[in-house]
CSV table of C-alpha atoms in Angstrom, one decimal:
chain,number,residue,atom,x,y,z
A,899,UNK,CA,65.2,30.9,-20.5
A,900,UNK,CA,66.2,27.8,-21.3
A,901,UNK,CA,70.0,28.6,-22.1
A,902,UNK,CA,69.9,30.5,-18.5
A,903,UNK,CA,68.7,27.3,-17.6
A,904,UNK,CA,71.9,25.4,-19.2
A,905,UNK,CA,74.5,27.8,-17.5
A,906,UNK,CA,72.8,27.9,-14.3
A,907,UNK,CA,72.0,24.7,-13.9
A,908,UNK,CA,68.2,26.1,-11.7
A,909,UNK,CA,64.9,27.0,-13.6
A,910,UNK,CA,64.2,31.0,-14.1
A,911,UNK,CA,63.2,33.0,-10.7
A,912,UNK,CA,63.8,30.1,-8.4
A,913,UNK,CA,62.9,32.4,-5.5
A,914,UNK,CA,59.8,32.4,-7.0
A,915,UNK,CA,56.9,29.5,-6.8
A,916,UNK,CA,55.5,28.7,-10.5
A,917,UNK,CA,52.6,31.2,-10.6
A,918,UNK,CA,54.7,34.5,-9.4
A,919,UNK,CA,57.1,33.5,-12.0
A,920,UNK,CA,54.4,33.2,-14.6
A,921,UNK,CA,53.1,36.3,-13.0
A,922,UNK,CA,57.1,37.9,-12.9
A,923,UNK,CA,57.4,36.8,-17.0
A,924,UNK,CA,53.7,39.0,-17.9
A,925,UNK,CA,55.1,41.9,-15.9
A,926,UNK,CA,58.5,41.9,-18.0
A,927,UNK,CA,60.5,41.1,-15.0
A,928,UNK,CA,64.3,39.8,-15.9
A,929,UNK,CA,65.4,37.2,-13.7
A,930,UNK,CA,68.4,38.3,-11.4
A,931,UNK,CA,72.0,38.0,-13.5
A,932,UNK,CA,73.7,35.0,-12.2
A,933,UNK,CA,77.2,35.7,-10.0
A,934,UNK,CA,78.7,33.6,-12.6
A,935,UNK,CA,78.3,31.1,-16.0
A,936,UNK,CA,79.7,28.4,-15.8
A,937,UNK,CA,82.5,27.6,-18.2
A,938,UNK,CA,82.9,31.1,-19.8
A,939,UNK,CA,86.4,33.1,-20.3
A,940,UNK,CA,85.7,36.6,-19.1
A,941,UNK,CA,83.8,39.1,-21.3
A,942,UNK,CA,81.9,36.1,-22.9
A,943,UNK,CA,79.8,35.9,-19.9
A,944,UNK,CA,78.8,39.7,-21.0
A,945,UNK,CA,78.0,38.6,-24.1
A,946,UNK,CA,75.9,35.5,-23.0
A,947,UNK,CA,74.1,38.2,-20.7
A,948,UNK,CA,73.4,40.7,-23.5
A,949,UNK,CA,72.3,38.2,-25.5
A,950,UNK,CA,69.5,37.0,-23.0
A,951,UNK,CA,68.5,40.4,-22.4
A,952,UNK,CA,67.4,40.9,-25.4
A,953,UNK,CA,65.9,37.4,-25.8
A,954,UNK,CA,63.7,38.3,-22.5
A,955,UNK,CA,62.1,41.3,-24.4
A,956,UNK,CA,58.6,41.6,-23.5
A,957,UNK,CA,57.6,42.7,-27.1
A,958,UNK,CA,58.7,39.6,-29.3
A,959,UNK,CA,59.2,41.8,-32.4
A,960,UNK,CA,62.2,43.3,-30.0
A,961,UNK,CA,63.8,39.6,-29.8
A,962,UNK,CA,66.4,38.1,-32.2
A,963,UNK,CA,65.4,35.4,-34.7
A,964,UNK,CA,66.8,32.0,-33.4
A,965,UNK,CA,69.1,31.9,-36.1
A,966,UNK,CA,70.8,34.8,-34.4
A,967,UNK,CA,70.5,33.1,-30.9
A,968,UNK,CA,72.1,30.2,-33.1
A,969,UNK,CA,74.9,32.6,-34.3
A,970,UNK,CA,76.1,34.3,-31.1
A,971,UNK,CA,76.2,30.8,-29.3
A,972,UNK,CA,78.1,29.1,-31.8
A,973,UNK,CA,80.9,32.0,-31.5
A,974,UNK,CA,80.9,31.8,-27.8
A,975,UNK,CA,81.6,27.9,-28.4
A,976,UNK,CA,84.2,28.5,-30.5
A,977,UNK,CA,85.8,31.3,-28.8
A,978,UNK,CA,84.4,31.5,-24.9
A,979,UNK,CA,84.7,28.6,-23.0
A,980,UNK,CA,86.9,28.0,-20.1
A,981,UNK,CA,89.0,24.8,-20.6
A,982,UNK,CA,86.2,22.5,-21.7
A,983,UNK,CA,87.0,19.9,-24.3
A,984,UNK,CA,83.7,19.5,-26.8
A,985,UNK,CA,82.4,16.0,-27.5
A,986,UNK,CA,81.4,15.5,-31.1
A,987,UNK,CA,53.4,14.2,-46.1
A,988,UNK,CA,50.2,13.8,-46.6
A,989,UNK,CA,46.9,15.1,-44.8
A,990,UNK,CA,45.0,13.5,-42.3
A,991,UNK,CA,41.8,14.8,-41.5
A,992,UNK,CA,40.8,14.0,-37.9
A,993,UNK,CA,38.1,15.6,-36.3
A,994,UNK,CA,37.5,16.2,-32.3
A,995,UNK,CA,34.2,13.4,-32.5
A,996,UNK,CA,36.7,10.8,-34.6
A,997,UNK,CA,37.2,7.6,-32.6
A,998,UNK,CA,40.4,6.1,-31.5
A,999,UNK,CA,40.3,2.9,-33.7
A,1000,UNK,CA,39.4,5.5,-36.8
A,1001,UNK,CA,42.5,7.8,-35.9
A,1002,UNK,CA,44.8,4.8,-35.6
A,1003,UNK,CA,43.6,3.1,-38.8
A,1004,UNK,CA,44.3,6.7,-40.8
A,1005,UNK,CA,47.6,7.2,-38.4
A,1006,UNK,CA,48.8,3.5,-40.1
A,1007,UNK,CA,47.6,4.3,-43.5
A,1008,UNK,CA,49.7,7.4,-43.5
A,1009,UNK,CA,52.8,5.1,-42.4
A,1010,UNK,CA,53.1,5.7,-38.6
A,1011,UNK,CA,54.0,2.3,-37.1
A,1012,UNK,CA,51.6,1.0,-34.2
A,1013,UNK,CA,53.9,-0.7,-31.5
A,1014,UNK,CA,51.1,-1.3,-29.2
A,1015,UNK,CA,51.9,-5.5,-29.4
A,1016,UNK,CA,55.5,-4.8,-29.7
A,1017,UNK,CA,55.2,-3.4,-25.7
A,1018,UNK,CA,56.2,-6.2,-23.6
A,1019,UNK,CA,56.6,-4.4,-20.2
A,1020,UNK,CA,55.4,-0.8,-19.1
A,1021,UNK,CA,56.6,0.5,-16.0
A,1022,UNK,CA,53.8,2.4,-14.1
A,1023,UNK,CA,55.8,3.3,-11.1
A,1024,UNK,CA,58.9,4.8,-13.5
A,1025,UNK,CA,56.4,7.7,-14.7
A,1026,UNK,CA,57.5,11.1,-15.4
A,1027,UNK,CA,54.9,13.9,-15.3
A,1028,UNK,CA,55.2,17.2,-16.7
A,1029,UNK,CA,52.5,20.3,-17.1
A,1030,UNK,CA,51.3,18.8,-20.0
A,1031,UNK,CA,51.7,14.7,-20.0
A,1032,UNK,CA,52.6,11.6,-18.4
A,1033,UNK,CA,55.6,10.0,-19.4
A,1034,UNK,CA,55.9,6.4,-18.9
A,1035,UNK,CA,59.7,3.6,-19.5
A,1036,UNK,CA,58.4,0.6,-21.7
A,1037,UNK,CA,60.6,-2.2,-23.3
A,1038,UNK,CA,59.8,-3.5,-26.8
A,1039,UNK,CA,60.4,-7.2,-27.9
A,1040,UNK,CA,63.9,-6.6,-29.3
A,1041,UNK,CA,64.4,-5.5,-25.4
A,1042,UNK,CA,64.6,-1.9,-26.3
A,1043,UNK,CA,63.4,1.1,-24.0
A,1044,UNK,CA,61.1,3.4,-24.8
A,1045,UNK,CA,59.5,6.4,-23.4
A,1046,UNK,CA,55.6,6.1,-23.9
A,1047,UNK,CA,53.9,9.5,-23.7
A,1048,UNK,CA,50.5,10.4,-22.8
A,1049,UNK,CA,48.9,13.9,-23.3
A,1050,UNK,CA,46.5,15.3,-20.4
A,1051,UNK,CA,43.2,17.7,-20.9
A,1052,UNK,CA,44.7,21.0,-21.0
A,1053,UNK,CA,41.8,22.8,-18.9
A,1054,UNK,CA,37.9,21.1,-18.1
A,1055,UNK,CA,36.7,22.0,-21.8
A,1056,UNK,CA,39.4,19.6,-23.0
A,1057,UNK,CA,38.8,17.0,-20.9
A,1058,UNK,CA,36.9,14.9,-23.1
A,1059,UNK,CA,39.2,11.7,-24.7
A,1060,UNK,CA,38.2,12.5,-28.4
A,1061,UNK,CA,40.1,16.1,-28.3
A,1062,UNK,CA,43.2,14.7,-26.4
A,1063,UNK,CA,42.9,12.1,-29.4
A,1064,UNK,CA,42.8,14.7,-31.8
A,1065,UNK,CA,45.8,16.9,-30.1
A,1066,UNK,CA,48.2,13.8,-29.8
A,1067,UNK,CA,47.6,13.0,-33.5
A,1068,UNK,CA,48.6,16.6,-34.4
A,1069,UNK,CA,51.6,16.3,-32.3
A,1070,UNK,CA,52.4,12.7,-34.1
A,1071,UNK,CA,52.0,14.2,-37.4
A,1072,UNK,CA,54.2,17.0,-36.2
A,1073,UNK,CA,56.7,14.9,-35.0
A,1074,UNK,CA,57.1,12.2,-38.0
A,1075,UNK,CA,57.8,15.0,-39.9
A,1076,UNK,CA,60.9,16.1,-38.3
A,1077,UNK,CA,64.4,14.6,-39.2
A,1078,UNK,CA,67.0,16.5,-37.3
A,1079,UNK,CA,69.6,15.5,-35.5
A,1080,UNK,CA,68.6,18.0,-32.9
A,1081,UNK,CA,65.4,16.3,-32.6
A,1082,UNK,CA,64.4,12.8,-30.9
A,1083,UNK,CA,63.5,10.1,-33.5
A,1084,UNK,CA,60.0,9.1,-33.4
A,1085,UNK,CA,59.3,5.3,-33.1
A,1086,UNK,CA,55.8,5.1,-33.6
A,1087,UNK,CA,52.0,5.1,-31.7
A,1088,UNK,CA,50.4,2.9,-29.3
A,1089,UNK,CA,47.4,2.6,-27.2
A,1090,UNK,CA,48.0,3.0,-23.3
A,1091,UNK,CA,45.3,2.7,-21.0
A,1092,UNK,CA,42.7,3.2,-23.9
A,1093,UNK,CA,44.7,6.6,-24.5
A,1094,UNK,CA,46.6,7.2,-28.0
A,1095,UNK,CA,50.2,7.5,-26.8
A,1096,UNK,CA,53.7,8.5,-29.1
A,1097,UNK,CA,56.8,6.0,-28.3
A,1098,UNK,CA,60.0,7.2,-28.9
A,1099,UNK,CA,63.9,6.3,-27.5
A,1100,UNK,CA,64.4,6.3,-24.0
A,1101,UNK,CA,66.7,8.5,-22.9
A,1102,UNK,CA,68.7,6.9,-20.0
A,1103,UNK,CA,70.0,10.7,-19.2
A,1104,UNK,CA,67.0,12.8,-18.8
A,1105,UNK,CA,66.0,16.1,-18.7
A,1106,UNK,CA,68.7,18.6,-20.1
A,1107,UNK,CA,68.6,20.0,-16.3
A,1108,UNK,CA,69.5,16.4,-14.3
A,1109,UNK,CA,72.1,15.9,-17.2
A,1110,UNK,CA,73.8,19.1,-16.1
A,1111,UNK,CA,73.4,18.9,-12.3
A,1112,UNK,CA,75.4,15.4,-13.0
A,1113,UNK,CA,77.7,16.8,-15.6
A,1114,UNK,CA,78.6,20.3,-14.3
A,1115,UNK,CA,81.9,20.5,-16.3
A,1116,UNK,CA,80.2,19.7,-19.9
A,1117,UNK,CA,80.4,21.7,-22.5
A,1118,UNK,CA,77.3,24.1,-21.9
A,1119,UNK,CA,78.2,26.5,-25.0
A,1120,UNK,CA,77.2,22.9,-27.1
A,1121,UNK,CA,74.4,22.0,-25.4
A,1122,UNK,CA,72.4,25.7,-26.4
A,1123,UNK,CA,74.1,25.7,-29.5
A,1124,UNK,CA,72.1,22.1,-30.3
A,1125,UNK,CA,68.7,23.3,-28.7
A,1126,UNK,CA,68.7,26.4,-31.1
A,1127,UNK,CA,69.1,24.6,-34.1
A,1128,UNK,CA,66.8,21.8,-33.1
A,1129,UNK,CA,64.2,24.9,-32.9
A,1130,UNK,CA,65.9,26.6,-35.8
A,1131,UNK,CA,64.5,23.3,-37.8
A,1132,UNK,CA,61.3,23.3,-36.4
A,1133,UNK,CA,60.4,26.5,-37.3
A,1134,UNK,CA,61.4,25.9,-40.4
A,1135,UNK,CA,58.8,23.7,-41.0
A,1136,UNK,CA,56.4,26.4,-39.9
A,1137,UNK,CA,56.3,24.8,-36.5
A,1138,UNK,CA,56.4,26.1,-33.1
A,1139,UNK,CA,57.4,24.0,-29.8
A,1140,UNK,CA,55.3,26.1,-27.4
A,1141,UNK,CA,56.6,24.9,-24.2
A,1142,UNK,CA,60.7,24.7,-24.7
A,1143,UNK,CA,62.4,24.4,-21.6
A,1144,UNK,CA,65.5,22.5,-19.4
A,1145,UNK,CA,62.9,19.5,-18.4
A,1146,UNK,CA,61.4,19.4,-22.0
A,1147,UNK,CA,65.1,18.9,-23.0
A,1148,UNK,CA,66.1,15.4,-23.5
A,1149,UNK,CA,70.3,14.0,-23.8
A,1150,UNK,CA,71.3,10.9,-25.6
């Protein structure tokens, strides 16, 4: 979905409100074939489309590894596009009942920096919120920007602080571990409105969907071509993202 994203430059089924696309996805419904993909010689675009086809299979034992995905988009990089010039541990055992000051003391022992006094300035009105977190612009000492990130309670029976404790320490552990250049650096923890929060680089060009609606002549073909080996990486390490899409998507 997301590299239909990338070429189209609109989320999946945007006749659709969220829940009948949700709905639409269950039911094995393809979203309608674009008129055209942007930047593609012709017969590439029949490629592209073939490609998603099979990557919207309903049964996911019917879809191609992302190393395939990988493949096919780095020949249609090489050999598709239209005129576009291409820019160049250990174990911490946390349980749902741990407190915050116990989790941060075992997050630093394991070698995750705390920037919490390093935050100067956070910016509550320049918040970004997705389906699963609050995203907020900060500024450390050295007069750097950073993102600070918040998880929310997924549903009521998660709404108590100690699990949202416990899932953003999971998701820090699983994002120290990654060193990809497909994936955004992590610079550390900090404590936001008595919430544990992961910092990391803000990125001045947003979502992988503004970046295109503002750069409609990049080179697309690059852009999927990145996003599959960032995931090619991940799940590498045995790791799944669980909620990849265009606005989950950041650009340097």
């Amino acid at each position: 979905m997301t590299i239909l994203e990338v070429f189209t430059g609109d989320v999946p089924y945007p006749e659709l409100s969220e829940p009948n696309a949700l709905i639409a996805v269950a039911d094995g419904k393809i979203p309608t074939r674009p008129s055209e993909f942007a930047n593609l010689k012709a017969g590439y675009d029949e490629i592209l489309w073939a490609l998603l086809l099979i990557c919207f299979h309903l049964v996911p034992g019917n879809r191609p590894s992302l190393s395939s995905v990988r493949d096919v988009m780095n020949v249609i990089q090489r050999e598709g596009q239209a005129n576009i010039q291409t820019e160049n541990t250990g174990h911490i055992i946390i349980k749902h009942n741990t407190p915050l000051p116990t989790i941060i003391d075992r997050l630093v022992d394991q070698g995750y920096l705390n920037v919490t006094k390093q935050l100067t300035f956070i910016d509550e009105n320049h918040k970004y919120s997705g389906a699963l977190s609050d995203v907020y612009q900060a500024r450390l000492f050295n007069g750097k920007l950073v993102a600070v990130k918040c998880l929310r309670a997924l549903t009521n029976s998660e709404s108590k602080p100690e699990k949202v404790f416990k899932r953003t320490a999971r998701e820090l552990y699983a994002w120290s571990i990654s060193t990809h250049p497909n994936v955004l650096e992590l610079v550390g923890l900090a404590v936001f409105r008595d919430k544990l929060a992961m910092v990391a680089p803000w990125m001045p060009y947003g979502s992988l969907l503004v970046f295109i609606n503002a750069n409609p002549e990049f080179d697309r073909c690059s852009l999927c071509t990145q996003v599959a080996e960032g995931l090619v990486y991940i799940h590498g390490l045995g790791m799944a993202h669980g909620d990849i899409k265009g606005q989950c998507c950041s650009i340097k």
